[in-house]
Short mmCIF file of C-alpha atoms and ligand atoms in Angstrom, two decimals:
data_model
loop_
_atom_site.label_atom_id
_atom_site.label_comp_id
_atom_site.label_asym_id
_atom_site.label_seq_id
_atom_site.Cartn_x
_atom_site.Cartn_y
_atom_site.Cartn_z
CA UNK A 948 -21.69 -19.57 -26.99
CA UNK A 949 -19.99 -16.42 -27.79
CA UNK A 950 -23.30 -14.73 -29.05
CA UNK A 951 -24.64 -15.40 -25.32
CA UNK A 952 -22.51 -12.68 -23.80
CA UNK A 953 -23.64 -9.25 -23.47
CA UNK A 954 -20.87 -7.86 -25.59
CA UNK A 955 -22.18 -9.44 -28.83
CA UNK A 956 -25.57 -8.82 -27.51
CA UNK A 957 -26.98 -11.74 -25.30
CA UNK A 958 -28.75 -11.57 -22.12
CA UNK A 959 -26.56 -8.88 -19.08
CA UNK A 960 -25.96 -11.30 -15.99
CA UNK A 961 -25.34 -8.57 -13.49
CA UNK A 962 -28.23 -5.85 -13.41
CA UNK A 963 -27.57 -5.07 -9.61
CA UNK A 964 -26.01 -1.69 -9.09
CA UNK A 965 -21.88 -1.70 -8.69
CA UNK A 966 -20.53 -0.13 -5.86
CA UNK A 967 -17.66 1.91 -6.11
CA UNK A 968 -14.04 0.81 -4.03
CA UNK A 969 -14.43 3.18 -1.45
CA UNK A 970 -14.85 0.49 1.58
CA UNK A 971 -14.41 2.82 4.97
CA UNK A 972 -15.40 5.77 2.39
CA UNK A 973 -18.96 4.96 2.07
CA UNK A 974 -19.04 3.44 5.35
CA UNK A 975 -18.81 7.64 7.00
CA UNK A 976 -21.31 8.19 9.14
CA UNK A 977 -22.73 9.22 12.64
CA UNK A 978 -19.52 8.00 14.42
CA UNK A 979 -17.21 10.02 12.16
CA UNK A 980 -19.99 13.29 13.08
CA UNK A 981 -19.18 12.70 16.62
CA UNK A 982 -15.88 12.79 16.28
CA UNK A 983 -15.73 15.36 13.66
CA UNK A 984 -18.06 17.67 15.89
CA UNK A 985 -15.81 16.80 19.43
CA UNK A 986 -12.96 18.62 17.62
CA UNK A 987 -14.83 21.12 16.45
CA UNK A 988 -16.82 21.83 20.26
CA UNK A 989 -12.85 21.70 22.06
CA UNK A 990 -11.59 23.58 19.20
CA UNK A 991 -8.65 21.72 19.93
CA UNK A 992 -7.09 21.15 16.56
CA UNK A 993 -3.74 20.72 16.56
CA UNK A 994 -2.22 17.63 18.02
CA UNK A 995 0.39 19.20 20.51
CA UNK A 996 -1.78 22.15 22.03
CA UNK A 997 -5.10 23.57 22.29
CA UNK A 998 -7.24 24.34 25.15
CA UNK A 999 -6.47 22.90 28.83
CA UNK A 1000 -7.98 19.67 29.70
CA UNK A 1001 -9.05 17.80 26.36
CA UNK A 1002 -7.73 14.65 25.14
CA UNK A 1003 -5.97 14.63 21.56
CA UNK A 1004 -7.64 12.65 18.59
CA UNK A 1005 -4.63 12.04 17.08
CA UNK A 1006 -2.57 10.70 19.94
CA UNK A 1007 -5.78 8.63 21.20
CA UNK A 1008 -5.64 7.25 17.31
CA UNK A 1009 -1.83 6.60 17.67
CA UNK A 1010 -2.25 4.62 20.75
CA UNK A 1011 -5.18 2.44 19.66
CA UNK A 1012 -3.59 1.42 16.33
CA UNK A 1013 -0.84 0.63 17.74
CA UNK A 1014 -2.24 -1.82 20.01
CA UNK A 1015 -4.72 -3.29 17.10
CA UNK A 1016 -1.60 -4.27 15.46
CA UNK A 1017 0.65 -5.34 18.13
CA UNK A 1018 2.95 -2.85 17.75
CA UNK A 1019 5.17 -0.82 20.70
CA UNK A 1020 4.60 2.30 18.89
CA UNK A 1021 2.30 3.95 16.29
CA UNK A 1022 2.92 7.84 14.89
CA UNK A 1023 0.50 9.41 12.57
CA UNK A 1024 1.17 11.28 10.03
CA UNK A 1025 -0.30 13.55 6.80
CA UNK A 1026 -0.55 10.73 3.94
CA UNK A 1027 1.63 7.45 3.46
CA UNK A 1028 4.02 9.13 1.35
CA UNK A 1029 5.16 11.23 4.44
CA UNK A 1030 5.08 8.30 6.34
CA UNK A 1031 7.89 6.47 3.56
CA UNK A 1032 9.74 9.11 3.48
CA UNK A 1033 9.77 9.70 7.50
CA UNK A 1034 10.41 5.70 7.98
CA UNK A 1035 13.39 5.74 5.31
CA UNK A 1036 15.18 8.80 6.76
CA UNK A 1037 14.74 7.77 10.62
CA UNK A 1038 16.04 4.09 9.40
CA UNK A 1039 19.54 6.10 7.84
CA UNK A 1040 18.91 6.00 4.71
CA UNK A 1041 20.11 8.53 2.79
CA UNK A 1042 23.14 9.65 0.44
CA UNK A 1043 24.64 6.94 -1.33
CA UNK A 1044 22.38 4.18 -0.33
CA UNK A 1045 20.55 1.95 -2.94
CA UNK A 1046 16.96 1.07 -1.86
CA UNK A 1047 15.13 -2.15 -3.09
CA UNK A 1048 11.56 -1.71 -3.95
CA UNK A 1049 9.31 -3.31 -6.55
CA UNK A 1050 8.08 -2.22 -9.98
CA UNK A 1051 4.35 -2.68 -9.09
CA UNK A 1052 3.25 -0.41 -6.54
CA UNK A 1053 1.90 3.01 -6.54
CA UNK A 1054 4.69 5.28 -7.93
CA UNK A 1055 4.62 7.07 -4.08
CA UNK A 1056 6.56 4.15 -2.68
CA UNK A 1057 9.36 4.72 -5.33
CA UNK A 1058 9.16 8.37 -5.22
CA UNK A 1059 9.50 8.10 -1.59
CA UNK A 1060 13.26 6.72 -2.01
CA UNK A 1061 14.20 9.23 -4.56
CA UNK A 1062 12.94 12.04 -1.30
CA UNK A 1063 15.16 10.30 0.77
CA UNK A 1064 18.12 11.17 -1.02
CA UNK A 1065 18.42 7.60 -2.21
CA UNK A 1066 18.45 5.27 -5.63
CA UNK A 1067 15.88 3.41 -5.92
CA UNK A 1068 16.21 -0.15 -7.43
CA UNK A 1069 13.74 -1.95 -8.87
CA UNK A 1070 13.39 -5.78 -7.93
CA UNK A 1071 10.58 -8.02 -10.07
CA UNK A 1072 7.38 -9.19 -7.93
CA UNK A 1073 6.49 -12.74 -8.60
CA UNK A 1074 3.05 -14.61 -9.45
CA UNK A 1075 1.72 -13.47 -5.95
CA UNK A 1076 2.75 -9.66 -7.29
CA UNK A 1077 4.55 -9.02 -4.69
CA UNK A 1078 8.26 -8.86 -4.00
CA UNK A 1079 10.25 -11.52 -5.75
CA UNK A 1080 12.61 -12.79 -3.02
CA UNK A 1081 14.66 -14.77 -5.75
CA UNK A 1082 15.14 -11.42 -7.84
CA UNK A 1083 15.99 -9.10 -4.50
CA UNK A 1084 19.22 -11.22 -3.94
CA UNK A 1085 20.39 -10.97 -7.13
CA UNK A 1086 20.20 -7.12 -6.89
CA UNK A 1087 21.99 -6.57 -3.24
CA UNK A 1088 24.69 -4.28 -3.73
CA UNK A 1089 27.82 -3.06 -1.19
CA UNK A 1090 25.20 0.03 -1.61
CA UNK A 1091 22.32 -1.36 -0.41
CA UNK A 1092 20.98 0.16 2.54
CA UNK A 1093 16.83 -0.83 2.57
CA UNK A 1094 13.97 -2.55 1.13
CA UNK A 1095 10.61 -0.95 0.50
CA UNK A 1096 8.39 -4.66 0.89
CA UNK A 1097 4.94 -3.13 -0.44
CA UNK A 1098 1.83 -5.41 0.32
CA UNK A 1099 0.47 -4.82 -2.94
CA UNK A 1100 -3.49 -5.09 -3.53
CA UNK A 1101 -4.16 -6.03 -0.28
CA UNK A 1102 -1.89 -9.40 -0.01
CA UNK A 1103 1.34 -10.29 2.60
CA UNK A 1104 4.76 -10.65 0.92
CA UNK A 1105 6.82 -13.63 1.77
CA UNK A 1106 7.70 -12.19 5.27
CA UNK A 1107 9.86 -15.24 6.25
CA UNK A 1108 12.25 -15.05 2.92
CA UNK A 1109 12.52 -11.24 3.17
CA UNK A 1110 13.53 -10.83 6.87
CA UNK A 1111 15.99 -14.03 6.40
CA UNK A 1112 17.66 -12.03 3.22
CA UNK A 1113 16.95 -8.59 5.47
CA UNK A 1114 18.90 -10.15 8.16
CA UNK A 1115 21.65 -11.77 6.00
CA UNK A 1116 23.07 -8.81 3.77
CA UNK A 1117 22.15 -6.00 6.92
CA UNK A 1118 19.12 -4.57 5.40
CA UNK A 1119 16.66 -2.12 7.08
CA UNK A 1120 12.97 -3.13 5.78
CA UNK A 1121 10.49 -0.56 5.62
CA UNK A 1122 6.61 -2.07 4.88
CA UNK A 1123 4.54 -0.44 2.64
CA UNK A 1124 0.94 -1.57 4.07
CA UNK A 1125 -0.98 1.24 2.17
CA UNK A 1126 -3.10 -1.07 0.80
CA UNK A 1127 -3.10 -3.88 2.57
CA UNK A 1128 -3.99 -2.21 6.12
CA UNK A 1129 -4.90 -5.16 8.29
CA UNK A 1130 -3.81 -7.79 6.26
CA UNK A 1131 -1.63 -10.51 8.07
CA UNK A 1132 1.13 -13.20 7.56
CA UNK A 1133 1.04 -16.20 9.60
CA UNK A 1134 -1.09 -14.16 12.49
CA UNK A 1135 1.23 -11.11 12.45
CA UNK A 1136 -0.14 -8.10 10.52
CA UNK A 1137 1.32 -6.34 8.51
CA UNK A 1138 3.72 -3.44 9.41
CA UNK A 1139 4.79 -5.53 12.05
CA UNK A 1140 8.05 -7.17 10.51
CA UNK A 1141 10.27 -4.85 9.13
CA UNK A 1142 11.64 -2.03 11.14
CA UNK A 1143 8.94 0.07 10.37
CA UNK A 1144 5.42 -0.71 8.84
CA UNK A 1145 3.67 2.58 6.77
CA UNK A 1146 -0.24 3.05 6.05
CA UNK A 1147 -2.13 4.92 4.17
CA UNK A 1148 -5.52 6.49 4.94
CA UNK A 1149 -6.39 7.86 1.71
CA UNK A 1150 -9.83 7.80 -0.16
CA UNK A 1151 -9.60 4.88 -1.83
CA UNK A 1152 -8.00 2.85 0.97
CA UNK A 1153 -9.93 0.55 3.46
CA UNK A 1154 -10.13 3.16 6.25
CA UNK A 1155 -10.26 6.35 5.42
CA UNK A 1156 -10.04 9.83 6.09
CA UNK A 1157 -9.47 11.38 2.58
CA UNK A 1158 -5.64 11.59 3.51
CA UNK A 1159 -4.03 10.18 6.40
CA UNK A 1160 -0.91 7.75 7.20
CA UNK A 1161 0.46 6.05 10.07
CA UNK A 1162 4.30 4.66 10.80
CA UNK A 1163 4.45 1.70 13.42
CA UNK A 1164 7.39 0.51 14.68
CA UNK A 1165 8.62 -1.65 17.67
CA UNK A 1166 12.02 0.60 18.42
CA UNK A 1167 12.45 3.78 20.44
CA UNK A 1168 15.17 5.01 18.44
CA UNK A 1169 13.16 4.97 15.32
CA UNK A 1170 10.03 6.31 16.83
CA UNK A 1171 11.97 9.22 18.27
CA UNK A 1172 13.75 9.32 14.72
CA UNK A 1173 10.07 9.27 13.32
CA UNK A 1174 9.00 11.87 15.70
CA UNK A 1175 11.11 14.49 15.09
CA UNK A 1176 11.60 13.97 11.32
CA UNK A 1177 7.70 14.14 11.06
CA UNK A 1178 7.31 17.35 13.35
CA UNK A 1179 10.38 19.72 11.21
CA UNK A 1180 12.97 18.51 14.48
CA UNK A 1181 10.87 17.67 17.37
CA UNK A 1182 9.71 20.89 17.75
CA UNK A 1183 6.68 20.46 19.74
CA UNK A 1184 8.08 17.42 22.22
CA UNK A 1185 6.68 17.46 25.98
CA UNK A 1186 10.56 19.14 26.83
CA UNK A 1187 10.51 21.08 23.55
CA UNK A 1188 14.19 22.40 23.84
CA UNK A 1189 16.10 19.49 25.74
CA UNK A 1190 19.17 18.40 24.39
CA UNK A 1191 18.91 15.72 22.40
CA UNK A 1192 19.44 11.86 24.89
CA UNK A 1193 21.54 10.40 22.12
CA UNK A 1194 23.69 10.86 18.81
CA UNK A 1195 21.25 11.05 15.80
CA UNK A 1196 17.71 11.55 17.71
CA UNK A 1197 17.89 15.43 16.83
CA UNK A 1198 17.98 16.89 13.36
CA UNK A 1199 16.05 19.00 11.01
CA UNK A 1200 12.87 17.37 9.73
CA UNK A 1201 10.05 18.38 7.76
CA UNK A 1202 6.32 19.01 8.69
CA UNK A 1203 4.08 15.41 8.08
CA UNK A 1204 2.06 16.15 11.31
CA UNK A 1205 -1.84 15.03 11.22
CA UNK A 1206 -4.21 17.34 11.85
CA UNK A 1207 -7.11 16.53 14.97
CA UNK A 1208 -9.71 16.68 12.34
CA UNK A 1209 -8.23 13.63 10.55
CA UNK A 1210 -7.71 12.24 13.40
CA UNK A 1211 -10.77 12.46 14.72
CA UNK A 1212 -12.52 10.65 11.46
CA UNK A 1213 -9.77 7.88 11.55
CA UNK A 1214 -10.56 6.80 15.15
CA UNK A 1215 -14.18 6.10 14.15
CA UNK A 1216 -13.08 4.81 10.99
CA UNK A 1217 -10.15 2.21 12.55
CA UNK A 1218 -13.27 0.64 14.41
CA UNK A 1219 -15.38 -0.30 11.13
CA UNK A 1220 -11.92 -2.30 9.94
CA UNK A 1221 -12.59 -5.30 11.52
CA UNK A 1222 -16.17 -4.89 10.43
CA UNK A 1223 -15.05 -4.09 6.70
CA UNK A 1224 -12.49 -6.79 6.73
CA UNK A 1225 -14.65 -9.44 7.34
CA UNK A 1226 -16.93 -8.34 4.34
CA UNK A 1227 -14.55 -8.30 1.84
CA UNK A 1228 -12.97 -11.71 2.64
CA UNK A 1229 -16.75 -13.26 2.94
CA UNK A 1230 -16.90 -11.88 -0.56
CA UNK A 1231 -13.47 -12.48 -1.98
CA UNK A 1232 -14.08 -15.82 -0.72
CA UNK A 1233 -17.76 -16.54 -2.30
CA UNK A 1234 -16.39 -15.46 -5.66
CA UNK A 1235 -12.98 -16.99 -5.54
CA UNK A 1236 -15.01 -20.51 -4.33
CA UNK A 1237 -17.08 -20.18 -7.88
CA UNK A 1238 -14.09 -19.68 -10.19
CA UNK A 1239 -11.30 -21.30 -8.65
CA UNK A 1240 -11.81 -24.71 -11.12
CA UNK A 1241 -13.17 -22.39 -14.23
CA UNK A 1242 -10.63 -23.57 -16.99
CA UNK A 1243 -8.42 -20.94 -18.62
CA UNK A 1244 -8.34 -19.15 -15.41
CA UNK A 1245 -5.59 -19.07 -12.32
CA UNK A 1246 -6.37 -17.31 -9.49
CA UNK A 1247 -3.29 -14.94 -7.93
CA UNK A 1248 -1.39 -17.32 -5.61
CA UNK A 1249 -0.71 -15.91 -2.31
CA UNK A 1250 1.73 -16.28 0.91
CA UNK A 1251 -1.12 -16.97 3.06
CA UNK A 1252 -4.71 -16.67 1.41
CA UNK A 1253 -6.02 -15.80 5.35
CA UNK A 1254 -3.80 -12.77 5.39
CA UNK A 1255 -5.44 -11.47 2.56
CA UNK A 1256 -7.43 -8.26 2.93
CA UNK A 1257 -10.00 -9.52 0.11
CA UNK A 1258 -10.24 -6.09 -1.28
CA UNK A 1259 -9.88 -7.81 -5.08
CA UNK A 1260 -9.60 -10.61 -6.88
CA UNK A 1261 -7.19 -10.86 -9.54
CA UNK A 1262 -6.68 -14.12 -11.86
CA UNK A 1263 -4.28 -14.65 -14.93
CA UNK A 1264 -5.39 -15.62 -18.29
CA UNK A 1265 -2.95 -18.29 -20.58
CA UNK A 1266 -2.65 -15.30 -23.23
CA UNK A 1267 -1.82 -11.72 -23.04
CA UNK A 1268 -3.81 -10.74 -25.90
CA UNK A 1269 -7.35 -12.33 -24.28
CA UNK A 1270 -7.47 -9.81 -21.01
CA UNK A 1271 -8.71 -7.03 -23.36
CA UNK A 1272 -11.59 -8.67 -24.76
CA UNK A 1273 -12.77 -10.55 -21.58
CA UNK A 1274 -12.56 -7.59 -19.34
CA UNK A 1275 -14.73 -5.94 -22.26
CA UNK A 1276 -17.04 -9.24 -21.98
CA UNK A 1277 -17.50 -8.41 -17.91
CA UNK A 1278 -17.98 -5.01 -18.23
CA UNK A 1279 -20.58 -5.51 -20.22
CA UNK A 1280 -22.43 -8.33 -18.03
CA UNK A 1281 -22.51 -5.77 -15.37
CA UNK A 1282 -18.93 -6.46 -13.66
CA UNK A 1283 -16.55 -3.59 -13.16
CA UNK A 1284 -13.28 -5.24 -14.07
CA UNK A 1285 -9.38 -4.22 -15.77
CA UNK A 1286 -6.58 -5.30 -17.06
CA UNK A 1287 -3.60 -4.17 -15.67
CA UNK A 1288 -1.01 -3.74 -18.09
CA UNK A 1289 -1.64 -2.87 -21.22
CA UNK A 1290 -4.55 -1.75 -21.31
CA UNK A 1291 -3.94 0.57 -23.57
CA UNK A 1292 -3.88 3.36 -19.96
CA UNK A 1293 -0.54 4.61 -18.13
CA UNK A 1294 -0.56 3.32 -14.84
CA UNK A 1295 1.52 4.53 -12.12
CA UNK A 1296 1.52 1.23 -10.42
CA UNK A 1297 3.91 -0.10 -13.19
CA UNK A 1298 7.54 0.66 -13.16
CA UNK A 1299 7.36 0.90 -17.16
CA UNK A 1300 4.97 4.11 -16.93
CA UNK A 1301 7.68 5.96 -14.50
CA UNK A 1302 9.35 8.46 -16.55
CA UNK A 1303 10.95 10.35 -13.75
CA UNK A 1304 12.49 7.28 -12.65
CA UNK A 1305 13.54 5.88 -15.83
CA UNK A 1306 14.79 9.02 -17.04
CA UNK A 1307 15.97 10.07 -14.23
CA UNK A 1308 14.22 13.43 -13.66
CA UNK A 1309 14.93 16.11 -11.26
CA UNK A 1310 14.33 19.05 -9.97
CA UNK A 1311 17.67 20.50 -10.37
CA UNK A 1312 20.00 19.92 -12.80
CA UNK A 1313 23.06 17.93 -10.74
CA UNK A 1314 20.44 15.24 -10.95
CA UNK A 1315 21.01 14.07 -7.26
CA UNK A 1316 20.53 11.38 -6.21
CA UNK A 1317 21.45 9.39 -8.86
CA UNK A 1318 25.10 11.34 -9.17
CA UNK A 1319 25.51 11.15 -5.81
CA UNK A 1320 29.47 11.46 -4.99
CA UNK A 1321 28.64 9.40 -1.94
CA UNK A 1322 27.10 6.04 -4.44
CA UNK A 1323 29.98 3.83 -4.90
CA UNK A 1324 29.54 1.21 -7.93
CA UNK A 1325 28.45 1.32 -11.34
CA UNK A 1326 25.65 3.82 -11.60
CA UNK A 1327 22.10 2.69 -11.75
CA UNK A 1328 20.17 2.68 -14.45
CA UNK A 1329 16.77 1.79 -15.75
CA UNK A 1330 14.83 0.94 -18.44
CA UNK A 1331 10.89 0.16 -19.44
CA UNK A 1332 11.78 -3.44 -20.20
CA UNK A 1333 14.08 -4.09 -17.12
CA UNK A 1334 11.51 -6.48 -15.31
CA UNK A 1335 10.42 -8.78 -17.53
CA UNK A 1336 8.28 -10.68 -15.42
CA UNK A 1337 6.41 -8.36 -13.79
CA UNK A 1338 5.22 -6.98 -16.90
CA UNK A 1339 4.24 -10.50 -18.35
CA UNK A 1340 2.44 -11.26 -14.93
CA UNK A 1341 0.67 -7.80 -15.26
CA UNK A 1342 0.37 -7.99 -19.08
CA UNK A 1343 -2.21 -11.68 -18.29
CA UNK A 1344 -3.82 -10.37 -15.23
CA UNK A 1345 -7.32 -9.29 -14.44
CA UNK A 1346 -8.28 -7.48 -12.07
CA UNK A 1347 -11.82 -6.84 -9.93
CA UNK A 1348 -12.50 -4.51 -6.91
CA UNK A 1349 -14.02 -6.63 -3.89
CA UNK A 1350 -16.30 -3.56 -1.90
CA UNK A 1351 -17.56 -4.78 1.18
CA UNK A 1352 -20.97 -3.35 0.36
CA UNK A 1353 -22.02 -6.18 -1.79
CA UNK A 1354 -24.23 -8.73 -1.05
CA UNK A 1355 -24.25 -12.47 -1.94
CA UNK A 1356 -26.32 -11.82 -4.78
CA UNK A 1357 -23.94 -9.59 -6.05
CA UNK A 1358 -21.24 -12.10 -5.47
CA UNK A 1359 -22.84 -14.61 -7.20
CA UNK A 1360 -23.66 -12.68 -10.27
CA UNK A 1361 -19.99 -11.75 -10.75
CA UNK A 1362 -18.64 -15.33 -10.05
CA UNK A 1363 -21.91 -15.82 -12.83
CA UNK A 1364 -20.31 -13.46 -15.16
CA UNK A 1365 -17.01 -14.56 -14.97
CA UNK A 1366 -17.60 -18.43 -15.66
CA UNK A 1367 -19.97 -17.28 -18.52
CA UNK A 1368 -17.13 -15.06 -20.20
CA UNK A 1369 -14.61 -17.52 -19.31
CA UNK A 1370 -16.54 -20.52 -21.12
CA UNK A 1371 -17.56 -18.57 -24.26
CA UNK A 1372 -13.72 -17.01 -24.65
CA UNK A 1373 -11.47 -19.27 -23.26
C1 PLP B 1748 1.32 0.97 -2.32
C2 PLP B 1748 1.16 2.43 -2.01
N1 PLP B 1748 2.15 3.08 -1.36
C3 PLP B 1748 2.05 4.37 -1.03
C4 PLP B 1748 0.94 5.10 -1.36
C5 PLP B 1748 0.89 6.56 -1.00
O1 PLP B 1748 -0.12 6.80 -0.10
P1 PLP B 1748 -0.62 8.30 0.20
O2 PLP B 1748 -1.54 8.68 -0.91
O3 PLP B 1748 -1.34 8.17 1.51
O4 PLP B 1748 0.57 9.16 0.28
C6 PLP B 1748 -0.12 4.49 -2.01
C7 PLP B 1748 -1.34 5.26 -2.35
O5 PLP B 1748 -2.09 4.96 -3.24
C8 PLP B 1748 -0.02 3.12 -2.36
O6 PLP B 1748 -0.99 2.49 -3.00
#
């Protein structure tokens, strides 16, 4: 059987071409020109002012998103990174505080605590690779101050155990949606839960504008918090130098502040999600369908499967030591595929590969924050085997871009190739 697989020579299943994971990316087009071109003809391009009488992209963006996911109110801002580190600091975080996050995300949602002025602590995720609620009690501290819940590849976290252990121990929750944007739990998307919900619009997200991010939340405070943290200390509000309505809306900020042009390209873009949404899950789902029952295989549990954005499909292998070789046997039936960790690359979605954090590295030598005079307890402290579970979860797990640009054909090939690998390795 083995002979049969393109590796050691057999027959290629897949000769269609592969499409790269750039869903909203490829998708730019004559809408995006319009708006693109609109800014351009107004030459109004920057969000607070320009000339009299035209409508701002960015606040016409804000105010549409917001009401696509159900949320009182939606602020844009530069990247997702901004938007973490805007959500954190308008939720109080700051000196002092520990902040729970996982050890498989992008590094940004990490880094984002450490920006904050805050330690981060790493919780495990669990076979759904997401948040283990199990392993966030056990690491509550007196110093705990926030979760980072990070939708990672594209599925919901266990919204129900989170906000229960949110509400329990006192916990602000910031959502990391970056890339899970329009993904849902029980109905609800994403962002909605926590106290504030961040995006990301970058290239290889699901809408796109090259860079781009978006905060939502549901309370005025925190908006206004948002606001003014985002815009270096509400600089350019309607009343620009009224005195602050309330202790703690007015304070020095930093500059996170979309530009119109963005703007512009992510309104035409947020109306191709639904369109790209559907795609993906039709094609997550045709695949998943063909390989659920393949033996040796286990597709990634989920919270709820409908939530899922379908933007991959990952599925564990028994062994460690097989994901190298079978990810080898897709590639070469035509079926861009990976492992995840090791595979024999540094990833900065793995806590193990972040050497700033683990060593604790920082621009200045009083290595703030994690010497903070203000962090009561023992001091935190890290270490590349410190999650053992999520590195054997990642260490079995293979993983395959879903771009909505495929066809059934395409689908079928891959489901093809995998059962073929899977029945001449496994
Ligand atoms: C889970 C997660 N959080 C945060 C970010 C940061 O997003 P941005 O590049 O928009 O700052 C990313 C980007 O890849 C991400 O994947």
């Amino acid at each position: 059987m083995k002979d049969q697989l393109a590796l050691y020579g057999g027959p290629k299943t897949k000769n269609t071409p592969a499409y790269p994971m750039y869903p909203g990316g490829l998708e730019i087009g004559e809408e995006e020109r319009k708006q693109v071109l609109e800014v351009l003809e107004n030459k109004y391009l920057f969000r607070y002012y320009g000339p009299k009488g035209v409508q701002s992209k960015v606040a016409l963006l804000e105010k549409e998103f917001a009401k696509k996911m159900g949320s009182r109110y939606a602020l844009a801002t530069t990247n997702c990174t901004g938007a973490l580190i805007t959500a954190l600091t308008a939720c109080g975080v700051g000196p002092g505080h520990e902040v729970l996050v996982t050890g498989y995300t992008f590094f940004a949602s990490c880094a984002a605590i450490v920006a904050a002025k805050a330690i981060p602590v790493i919780v495990e995720v669990d076979e759904t690779l997401t948040m283990d609620p199990v392993d966030v009690e056990k690491k509550i501290t007196p110093s705990t101050k926030a979760m980072v819940v990070v939708h990672m590849r594209g599925v919901p976290c266990d919204m129900d155990r989170i906000m229960a252990i949110a509400k329990k121990h006192n916990l602000m929750v910031i959502e990391d949606v970056a890339q899970a944007v329009g993904g849902t739990y029980k109905g609800k998307f994403l962002g909605t839960f926590g106290d504030c919900g961040c995006y990301s619009f970058q290239y290889h997200k699901t809408i796109t504008a090259g860079e781009g991010g978006m905060i939502v939340t549901n309370d005025q405070r925190l908006y206004d918090r948002c606001m003014g943290y985002h815009d270096t200390a509400a600089c350019w509000r309607p009343d620009r130098f009224a005195e602050q309505r309330y202790e703690g809306e007015l304070f020095c900020g930093t500059n996170y502040r979309m530009s119109e042009l963005t703007g512009a390209v992510m309104l035409a873009q947020l109306h191709k999600l639904d369109s790209l949404l559907s795609r993906m899950r039709k094609n997550q789902r045709r695949i998943i369908d063909q390989i659920k029952n393949t033996k040796g295989i286990k597709v990634r549990p989920s919270y709820d499967e409908k939530g899922d954005t379908g933007i991959c499909i990952m599925f564990y292998l028994e062994k460690k030591e097989l994901v190298q070789t079978f990810v080898e046997a897709l590639v070469a039936e035509g079926v861009p595929a990976g492992g995840v960790y090791n595979s024999g690359l540094p990833d900065w979605h793995i806590y193990a590969h972040w050497k700033h954090i683990i060593h604790k590295m920082t621009p200045t030598p009083e290595g703030c924050p994690w010497t903070c005079p203000y962090h009561k307890g023992p001091e935190v402290q890290y270490s590349e085997d410190m999650n053992p579970n999520t590195l054997e979860y990642l260490s079995r797990v293979v993983h395959l871009d879903i771009p909505p640009q495929m066809s059934d054909e395409d689908c079928d090939l891959t489901a093809k190739a995998i059962n073929k690998v899977a029945a001449a390795l496994l």
